[in-house]
Coordinates of C-alpha atoms and ligand atoms in Angstrom, one line a residue:
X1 CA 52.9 50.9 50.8
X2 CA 56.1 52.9 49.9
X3 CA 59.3 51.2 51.5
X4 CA 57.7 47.4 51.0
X5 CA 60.3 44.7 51.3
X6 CA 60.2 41.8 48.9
X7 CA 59.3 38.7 51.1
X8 CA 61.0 36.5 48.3
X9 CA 64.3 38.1 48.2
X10 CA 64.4 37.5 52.4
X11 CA 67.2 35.0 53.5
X12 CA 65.3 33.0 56.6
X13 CA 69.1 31.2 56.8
X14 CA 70.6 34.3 58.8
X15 CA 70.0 36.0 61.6
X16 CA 66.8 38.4 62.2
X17 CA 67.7 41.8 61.4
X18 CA 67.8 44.4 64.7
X19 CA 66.4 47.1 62.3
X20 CA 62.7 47.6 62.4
X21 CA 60.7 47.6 59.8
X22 CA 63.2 45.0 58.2
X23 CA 62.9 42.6 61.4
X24 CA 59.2 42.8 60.9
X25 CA 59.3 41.7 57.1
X26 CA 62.4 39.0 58.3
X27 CA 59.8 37.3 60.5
X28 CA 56.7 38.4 57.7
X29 CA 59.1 36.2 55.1
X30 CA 59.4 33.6 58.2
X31 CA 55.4 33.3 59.2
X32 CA 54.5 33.1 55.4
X33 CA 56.6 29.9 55.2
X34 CA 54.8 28.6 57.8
X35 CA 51.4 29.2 56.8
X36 CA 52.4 28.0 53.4
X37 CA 52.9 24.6 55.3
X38 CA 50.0 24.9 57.0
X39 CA 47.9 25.8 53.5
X40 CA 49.6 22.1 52.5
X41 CA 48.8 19.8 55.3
X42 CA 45.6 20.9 55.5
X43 CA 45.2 20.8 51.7
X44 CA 42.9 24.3 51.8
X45 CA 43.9 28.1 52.4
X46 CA 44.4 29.0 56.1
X47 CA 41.6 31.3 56.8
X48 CA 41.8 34.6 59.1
X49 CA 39.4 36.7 61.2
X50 CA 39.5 40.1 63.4
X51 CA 37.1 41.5 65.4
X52 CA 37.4 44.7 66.4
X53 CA 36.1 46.5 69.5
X54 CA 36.1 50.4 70.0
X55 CA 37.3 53.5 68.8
X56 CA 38.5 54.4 65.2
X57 CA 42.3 54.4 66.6
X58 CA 41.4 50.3 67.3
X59 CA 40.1 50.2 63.6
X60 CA 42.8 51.6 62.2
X61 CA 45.1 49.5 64.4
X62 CA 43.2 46.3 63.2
X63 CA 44.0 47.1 59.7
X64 CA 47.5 46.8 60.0
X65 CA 47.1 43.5 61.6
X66 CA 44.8 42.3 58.7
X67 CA 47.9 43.6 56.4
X68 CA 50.2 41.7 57.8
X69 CA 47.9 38.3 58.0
X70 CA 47.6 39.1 54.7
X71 CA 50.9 39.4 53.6
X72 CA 51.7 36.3 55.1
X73 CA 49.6 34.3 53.0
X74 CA 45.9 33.9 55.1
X75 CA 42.8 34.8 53.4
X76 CA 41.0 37.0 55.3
X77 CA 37.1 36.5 56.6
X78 CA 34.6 37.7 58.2
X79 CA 33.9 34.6 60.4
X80 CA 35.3 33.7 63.5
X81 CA 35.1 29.8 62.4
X82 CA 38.9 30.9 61.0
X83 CA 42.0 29.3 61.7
X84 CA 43.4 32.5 63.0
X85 CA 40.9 35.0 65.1
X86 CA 42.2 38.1 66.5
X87 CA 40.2 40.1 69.1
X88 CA 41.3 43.6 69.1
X89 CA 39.8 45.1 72.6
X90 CA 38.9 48.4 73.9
X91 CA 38.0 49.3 78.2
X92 CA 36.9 52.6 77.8
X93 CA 33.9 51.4 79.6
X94 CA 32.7 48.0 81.1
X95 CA 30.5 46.8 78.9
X96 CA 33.4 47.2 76.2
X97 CA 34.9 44.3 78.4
X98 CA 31.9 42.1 78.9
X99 CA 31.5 41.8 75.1
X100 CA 35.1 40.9 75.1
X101 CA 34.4 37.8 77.1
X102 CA 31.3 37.3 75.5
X103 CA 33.1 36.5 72.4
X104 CA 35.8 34.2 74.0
X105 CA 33.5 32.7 75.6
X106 CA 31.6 31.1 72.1
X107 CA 35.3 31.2 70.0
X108 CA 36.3 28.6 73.1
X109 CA 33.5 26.1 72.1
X110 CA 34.7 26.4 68.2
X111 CA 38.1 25.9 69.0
X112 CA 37.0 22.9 71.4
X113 CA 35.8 21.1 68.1
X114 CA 39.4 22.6 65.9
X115 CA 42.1 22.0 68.3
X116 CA 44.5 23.6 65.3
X117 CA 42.5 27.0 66.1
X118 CA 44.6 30.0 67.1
X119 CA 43.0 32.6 69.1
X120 CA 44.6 36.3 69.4
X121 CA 44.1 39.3 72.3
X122 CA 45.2 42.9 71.8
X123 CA 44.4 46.1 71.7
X124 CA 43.4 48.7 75.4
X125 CA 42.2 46.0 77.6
X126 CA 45.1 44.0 77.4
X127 CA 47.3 46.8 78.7
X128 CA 45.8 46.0 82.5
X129 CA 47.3 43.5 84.4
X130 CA 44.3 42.5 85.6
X131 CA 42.5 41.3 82.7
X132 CA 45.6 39.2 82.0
X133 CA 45.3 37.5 85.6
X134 CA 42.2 36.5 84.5
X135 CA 42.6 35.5 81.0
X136 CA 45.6 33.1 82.6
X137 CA 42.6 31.7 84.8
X138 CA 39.7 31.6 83.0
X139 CA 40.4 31.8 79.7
X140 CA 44.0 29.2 79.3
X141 CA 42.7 28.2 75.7
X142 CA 43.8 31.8 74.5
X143 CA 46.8 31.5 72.2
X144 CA 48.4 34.9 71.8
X145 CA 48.1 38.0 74.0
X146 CA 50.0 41.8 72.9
X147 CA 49.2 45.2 73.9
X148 CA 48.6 48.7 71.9
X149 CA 52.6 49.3 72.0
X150 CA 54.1 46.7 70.2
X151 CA 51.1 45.6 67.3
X152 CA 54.2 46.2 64.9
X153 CA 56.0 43.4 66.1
X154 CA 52.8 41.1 64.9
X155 CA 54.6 39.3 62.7
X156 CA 57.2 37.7 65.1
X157 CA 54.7 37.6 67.6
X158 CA 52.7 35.4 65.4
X159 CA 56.1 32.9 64.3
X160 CA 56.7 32.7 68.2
X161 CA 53.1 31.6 68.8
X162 CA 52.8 29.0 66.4
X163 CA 56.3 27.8 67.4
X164 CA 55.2 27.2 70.9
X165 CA 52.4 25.3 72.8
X166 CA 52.3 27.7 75.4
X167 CA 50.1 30.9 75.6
X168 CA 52.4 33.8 74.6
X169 CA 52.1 37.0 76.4
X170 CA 54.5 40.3 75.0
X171 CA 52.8 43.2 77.2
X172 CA 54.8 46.4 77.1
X173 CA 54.1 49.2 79.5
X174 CA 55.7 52.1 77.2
X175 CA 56.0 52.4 73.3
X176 CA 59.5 52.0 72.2
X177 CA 59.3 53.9 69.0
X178 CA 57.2 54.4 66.3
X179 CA 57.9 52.1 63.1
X180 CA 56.4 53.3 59.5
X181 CA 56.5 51.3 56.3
X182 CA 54.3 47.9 57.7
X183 CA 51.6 46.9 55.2
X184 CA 47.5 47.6 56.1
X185 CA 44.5 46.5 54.8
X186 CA 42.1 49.2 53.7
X187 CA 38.5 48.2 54.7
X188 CA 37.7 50.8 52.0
X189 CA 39.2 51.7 49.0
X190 CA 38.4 55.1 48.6
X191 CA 39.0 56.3 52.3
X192 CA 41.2 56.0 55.3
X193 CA 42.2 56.5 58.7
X194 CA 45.4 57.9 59.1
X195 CA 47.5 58.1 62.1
X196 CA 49.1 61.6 63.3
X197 CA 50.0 60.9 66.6
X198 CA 49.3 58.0 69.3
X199 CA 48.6 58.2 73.3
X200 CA 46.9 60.7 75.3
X201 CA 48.9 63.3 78.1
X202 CA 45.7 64.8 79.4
X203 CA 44.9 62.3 82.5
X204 CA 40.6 63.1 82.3
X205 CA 40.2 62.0 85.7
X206 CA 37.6 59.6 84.4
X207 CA 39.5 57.9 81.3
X208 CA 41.4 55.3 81.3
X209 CA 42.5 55.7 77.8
X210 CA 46.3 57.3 78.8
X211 CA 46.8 54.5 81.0
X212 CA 46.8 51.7 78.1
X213 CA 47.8 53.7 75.2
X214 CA 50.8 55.7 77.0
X215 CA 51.9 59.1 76.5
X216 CA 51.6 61.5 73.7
X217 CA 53.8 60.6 70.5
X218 CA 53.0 62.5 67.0
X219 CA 54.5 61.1 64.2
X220 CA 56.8 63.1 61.7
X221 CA 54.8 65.2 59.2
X222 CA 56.9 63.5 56.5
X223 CA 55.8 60.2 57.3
X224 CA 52.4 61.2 57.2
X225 CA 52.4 63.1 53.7
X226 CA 54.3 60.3 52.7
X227 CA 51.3 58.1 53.4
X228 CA 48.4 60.2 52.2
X229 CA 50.4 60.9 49.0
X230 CA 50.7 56.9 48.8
X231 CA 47.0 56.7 49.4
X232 CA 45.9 59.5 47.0
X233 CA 47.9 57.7 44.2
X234 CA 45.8 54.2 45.2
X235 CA 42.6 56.0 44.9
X236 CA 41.8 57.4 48.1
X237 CA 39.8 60.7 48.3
X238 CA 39.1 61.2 51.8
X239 CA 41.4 60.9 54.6
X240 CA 40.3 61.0 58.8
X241 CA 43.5 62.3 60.5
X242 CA 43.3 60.1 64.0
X243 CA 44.5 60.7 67.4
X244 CA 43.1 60.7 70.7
X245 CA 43.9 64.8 70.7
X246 CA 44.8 66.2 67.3
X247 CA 45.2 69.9 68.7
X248 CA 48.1 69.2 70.0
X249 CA 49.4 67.6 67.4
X250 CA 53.3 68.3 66.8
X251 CA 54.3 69.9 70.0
X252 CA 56.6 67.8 71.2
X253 CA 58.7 67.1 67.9
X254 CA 62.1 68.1 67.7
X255 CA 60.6 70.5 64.5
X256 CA 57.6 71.9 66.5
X257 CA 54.6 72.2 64.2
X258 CA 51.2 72.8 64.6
X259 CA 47.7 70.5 63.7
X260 CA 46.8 73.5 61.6
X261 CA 50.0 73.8 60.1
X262 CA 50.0 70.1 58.9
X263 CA 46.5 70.3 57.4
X264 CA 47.5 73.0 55.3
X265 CA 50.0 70.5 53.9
X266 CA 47.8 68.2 53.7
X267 CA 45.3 69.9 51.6
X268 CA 47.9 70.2 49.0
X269 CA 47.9 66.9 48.3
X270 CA 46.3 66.5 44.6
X271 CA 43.9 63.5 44.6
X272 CA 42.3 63.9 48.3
X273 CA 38.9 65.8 48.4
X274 CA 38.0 65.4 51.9
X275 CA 39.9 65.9 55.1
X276 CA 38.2 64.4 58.5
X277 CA 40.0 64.5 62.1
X278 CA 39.0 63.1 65.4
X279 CA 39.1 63.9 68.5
X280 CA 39.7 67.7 69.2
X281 CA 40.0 68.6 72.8
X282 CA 38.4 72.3 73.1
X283 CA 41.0 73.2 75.5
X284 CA 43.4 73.1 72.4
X285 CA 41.4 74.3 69.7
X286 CA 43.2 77.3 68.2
X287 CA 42.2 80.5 66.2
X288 CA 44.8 79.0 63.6
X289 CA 42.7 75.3 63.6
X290 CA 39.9 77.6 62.5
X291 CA 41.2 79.8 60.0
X292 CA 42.3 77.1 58.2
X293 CA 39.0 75.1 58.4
X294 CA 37.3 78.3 57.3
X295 CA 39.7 78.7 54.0
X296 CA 39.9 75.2 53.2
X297 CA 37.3 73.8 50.7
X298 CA 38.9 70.2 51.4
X299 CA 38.4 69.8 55.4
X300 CA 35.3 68.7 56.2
X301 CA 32.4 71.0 57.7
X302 CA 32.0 68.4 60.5
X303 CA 33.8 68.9 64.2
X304 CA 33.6 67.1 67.2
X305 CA 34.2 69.0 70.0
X306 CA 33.6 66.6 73.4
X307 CA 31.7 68.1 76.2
X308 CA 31.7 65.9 78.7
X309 CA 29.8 67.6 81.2
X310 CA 28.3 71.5 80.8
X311 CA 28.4 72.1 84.5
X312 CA 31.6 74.0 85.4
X313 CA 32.3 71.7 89.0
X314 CA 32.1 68.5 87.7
X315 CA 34.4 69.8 84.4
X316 CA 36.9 70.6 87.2
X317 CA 36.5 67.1 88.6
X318 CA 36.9 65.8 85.8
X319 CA 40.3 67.7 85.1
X320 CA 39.0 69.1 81.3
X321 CA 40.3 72.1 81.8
X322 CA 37.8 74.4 80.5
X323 CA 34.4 75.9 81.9
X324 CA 31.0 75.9 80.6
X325 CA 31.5 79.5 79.6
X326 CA 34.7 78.8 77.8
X327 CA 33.0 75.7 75.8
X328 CA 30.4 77.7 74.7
X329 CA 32.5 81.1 74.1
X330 CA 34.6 78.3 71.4
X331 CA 31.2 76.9 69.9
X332 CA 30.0 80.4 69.3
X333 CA 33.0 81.3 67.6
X334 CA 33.2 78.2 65.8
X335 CA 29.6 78.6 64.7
X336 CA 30.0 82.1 63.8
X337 CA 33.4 81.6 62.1
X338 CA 32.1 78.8 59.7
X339 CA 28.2 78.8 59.7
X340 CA 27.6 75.6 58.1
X341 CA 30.0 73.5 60.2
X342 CA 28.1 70.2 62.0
X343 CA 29.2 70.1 65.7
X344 CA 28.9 66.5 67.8
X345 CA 30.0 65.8 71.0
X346 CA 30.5 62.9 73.8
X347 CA 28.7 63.2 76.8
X348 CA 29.1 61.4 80.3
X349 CA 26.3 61.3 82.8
X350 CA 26.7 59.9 86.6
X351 CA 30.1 61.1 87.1
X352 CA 30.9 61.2 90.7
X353 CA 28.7 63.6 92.5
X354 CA 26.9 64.8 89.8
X355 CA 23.3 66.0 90.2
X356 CA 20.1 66.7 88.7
X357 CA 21.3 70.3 88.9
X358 CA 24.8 69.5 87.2
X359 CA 22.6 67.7 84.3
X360 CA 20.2 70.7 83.8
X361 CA 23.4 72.5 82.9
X362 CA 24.6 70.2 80.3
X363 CA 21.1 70.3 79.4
X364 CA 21.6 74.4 78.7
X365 CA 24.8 73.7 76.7
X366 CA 23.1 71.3 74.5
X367 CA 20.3 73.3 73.5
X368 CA 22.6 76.6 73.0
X369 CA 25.2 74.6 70.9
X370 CA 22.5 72.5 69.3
X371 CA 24.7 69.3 67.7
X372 CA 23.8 67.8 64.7
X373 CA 24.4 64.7 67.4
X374 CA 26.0 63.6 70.5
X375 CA 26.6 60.3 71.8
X376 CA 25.8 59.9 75.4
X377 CA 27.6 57.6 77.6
X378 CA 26.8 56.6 81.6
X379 CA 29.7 57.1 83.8
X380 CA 31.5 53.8 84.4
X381 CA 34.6 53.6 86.9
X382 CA 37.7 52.7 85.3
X383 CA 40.3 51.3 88.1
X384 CA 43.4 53.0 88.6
X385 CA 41.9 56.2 87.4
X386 CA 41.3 59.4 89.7
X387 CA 37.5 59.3 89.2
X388 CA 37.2 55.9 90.7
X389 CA 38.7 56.8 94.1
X390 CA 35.6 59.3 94.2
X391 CA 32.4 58.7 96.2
X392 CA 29.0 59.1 94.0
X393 CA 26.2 59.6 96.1
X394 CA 24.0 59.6 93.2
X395 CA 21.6 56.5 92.8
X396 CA 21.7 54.8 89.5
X397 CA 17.9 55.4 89.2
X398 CA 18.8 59.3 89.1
X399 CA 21.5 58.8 87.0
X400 CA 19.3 57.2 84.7
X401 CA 16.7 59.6 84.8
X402 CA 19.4 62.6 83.8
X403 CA 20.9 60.2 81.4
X404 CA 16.9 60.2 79.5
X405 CA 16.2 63.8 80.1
X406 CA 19.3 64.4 78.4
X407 CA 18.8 61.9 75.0
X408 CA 15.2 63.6 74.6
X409 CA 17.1 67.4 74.5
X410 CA 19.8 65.5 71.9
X411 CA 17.6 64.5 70.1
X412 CA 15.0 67.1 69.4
X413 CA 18.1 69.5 69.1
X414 CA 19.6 67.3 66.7
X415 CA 16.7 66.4 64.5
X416 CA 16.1 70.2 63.8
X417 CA 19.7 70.8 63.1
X418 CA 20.1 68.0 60.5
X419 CA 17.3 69.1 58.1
X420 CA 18.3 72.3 57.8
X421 CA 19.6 72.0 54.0
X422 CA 16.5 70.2 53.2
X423 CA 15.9 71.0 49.3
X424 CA 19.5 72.1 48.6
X425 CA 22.3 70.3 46.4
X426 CA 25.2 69.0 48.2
X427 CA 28.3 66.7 47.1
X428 CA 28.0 63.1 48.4
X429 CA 31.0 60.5 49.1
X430 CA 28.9 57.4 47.9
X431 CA 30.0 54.4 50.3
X432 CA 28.1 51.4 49.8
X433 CA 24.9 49.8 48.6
X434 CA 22.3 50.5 51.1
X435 CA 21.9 48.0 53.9
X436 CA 18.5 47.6 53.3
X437 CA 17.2 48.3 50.0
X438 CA 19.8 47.5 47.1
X439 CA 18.2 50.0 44.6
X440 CA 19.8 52.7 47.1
X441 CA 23.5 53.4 47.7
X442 CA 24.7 55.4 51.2
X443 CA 27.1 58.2 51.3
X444 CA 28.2 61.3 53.1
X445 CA 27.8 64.9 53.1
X446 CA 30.9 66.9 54.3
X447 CA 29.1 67.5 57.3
X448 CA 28.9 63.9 57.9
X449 CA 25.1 63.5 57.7
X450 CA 24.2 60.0 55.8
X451 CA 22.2 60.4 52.6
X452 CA 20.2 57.9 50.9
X453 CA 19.1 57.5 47.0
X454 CA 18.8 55.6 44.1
X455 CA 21.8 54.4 42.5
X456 CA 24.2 51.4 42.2
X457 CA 27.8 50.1 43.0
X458 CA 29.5 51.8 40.1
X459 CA 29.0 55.4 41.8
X460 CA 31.2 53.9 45.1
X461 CA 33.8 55.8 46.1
X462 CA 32.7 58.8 44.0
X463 CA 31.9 62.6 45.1
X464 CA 28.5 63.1 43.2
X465 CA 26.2 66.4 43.7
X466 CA 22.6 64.9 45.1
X467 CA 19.8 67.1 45.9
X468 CA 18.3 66.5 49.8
X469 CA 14.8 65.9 48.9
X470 CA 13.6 64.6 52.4
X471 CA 15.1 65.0 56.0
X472 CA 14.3 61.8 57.9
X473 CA 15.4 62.5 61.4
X474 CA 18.7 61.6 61.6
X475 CA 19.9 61.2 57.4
X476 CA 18.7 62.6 54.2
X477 CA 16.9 60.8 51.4
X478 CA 18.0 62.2 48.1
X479 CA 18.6 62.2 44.4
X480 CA 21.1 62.6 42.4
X481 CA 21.3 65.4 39.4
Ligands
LIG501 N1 40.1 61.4 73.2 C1 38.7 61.6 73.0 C2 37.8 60.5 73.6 C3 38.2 59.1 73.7 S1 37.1 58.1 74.6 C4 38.4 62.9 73.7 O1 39.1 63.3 74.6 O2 37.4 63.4 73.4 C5 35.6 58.5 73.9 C6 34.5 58.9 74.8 O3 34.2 57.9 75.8 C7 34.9 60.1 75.6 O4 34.8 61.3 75.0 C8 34.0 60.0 76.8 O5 32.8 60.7 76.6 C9 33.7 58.6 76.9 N2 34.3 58.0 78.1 C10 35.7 57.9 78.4 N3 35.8 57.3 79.6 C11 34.6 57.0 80.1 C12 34.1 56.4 81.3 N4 35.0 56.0 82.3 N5 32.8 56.3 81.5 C13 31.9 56.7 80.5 N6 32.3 57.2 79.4 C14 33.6 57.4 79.1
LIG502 FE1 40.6 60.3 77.6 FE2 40.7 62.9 78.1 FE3 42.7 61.7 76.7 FE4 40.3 61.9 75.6 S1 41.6 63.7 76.2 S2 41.6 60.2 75.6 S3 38.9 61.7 77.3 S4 42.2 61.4 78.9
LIG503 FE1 38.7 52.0 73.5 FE2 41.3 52.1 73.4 FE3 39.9 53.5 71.7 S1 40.1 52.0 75.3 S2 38.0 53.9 72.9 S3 39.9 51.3 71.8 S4 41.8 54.0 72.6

């Protein structure tokens, strides 16, 4: 990246530097030394693994840590069998957490048979003090645990861990700043994830997610062109601007700006084609946000707009601040606005007194909006968070039997929406060779549908024109011309 420090020219005989990012390439110089030695004993490279668990923000987070590994001389792998395994986590929901301790429970046999093993935590779950009661307990083997504030302080984190023969635990409760300039790992050449702000203010009396990723933080615009222009010149053409509520993007810096304002400078970046965000909040979504995605012809016709719940009571339990009349006021607009736009959504079903009633009018909103898709989650309590203080009279059988009404509305609504540009020509990001038939690559529309067709691993990364010869439910099978 841009302000790199040269690990060589590093002098490990003074003191670490106060000064982040230069502390973090002090103790980056340091760890490399280490593994180095490591690399010699056991006459082999060190090998290194993460696993990540959740939402894009976790991917993205995960890919600075594989940077940094990287830097410090481990080869990175897809196999937990690796000296080094990090587990990034994500609690969203509770099965997020079983698979957690799913996984430590196998990596404990394999490093029962390599004692030299090192095993990492981090990432959402970490950030309740629970789970790290019972990580202590249950789990002792566990080498290295660190939250969501203080990933850029891996690098010494890592030097004090294989310095000790303790578990280390660095859990902060607040982020301290925010520190630019670390390397990453791209899992894709031609695309990335790019962070424009970090946290969550909005308290959903359901989610957990402001509790372990603190407050709202948006990073300076500069840093962020600075990065995308960095990216553009290594061959990226599409970028996915993260955060957990982009529409308020830049209202609290000391130079307010707005999410709209920053994508028109970031569609002036030469080199980038495409332009992706996630996740807009519709209480947020401004006229502005929608002019600009009307004008632009590099932001993506793709928006997801969460529902949550179409029935106006449980929206007010849930603290969304918006109604079912206001949601679908925005979608109509938005639909209207930009015709072609693909609109997804999250939906929860079995919050806290919710009824079959409550569900038919989600059920409404669904088939008015008509998303190209939504994902559909069952409520599950998070602890400390309003929504688990609530009673639910609601059995779980009912619950379940909104929850399938609901997918059967999705996905009719969404399998008639997707093949609507069946027979046109439309420019595909090509992303890979098809999982399941080599003679095919996958890519993107703009609207995020998947197309399929015949090609092969020169046209990755590449905007190509394809024509959509077949809708198959979900994705496209096409050809190129
Ligand atoms: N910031 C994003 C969402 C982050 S979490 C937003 O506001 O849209 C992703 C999705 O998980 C949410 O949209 C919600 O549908 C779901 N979710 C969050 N907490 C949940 C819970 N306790 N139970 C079930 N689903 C939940
Ligand atoms: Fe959670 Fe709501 Fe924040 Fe999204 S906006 S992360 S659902 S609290
Ligand atoms: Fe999960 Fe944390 Fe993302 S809780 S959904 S990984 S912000």
């Amino acid at each position: 990246m841009h302000n790199e420090f040269d690990l060589d020219k590093i002098n490990l005989a003074s003191a670490p530097p106060t000064e982040e990012p230069a502390r973090q390439y002090y103790f980056m110089a340091k760890a490399r030394k280490l593994v180095g030695e490591l690399c010699k004993k056991a006459g082999r490279p060190m090998t290194a693994c993460g696993i990540t668990f959740g939402c894009q923000m976790n991917a993205k987070d995960s890919e600075k840590l594989l940077g940094i590994l990287e830097r410090i001389g481990f080869t990175v792998i897809e196999d937990e069998s690796a000296d080094f395994v990090f587990y990034n986590t994500c609690t969203v929901r509770d099965n997020a957490n079983q698979r957690v301790y799913g996984r430590l429970g196998f990596v404990h046999s394999m490093k029962k048979k390599h004692p030299d093993k090192r095993v990492a935590l981090c990432g959402c779950m970490m950030q309740e003090p629970s789970v790290i009661e019972k990580i202590k307990k249950s789990y002792s083997f566990v080498d290295l645990i660190f939250g969501t504030h203080n990933i850029y302080k891996f690098a010494e984190l890592l030097v004090t861990m294989y310095d000790s023969d303790r578990m280390v635990i660095d859990i902060w409760e607040n982020a301290d700043q925010i520190v630019e300039d670390l390397p990453a790992q791209r899992k894709y050449s031609f695309k990335s994830g790019v962070n424009i702000m970090y946290g969550c203010n909005n308290f959903c009396s359901y989610c957990i997610v402001p509790y372990v990723r603190g407050r709202e933080r948006s990073r300076n615009p500069r840093d962020i062109i600075r990065e995308i222009e960095q990216l553009a010149a290594e061959g990226v053409v599409e970028v996915m601007l993260l955060g957990q509520n982009v529409n308020s993007y830049g209202k609290n810096l000391e130079e307010p700006i707005s999410f709209a304002q920053l994508l028109r400078e970031v569609e002036k970046i030469e080199g980038i084609e495409r332009i992706r965000f996630m996740t807009s909040h519709p209480k947020d979504l401004s006229d502005e946000l929608i002019a600009v995605m009307k004008q632009s012809s590099k932001i993506c016709r793709h928006l997801h707009l969460p529902l949550q719940s179409g029935s106006t009571r449980i929206l007010e339990a849930m603290n969304r601040r918006y109604t079912k009349e206001q949601y679908l006021a925005l979608a109509n607009k938005i639909r209207r606005e930009i015709p072609d736009i693909a609109l997804t959504t999250d939906i929860i079903v079995g919050f806290p007194g919710e009824t079959a009633a409550d569900i038919e009018e989600t059920i409404d909103v669904v088939r008015e909006v008509a998303y190209d898709n939504a994902f559909t989650f069952i409520y599950s309590p998070r602890t400390g968070t309003p929504a688990a203080a609530m009673p639910n009279p609601t059995s779980d059988e009912e619950i379940r039997a909104g929850f399938d009404r609901l997918l059967k509305v999705v996905q009719e609504t969404a399998k008639s929406r997707v093949g609507r540009l069946q027979g046109e020509v439309h420019r595909v990001l090509v992303e890979e060779i098809n999982e399941h038939d080599d003679t095919l690559v996958t890519g993107r529309l703009s609207n995020n549908t998947l197309v399929h067709f015949p090609g092969d691993a020169s046209l990755i990364g590449k905007l190509v024109p394809v024509k959509l010869t077949q809708a198959q439910g979900f994705y496209y099978i096409g050809e190129m011309v």
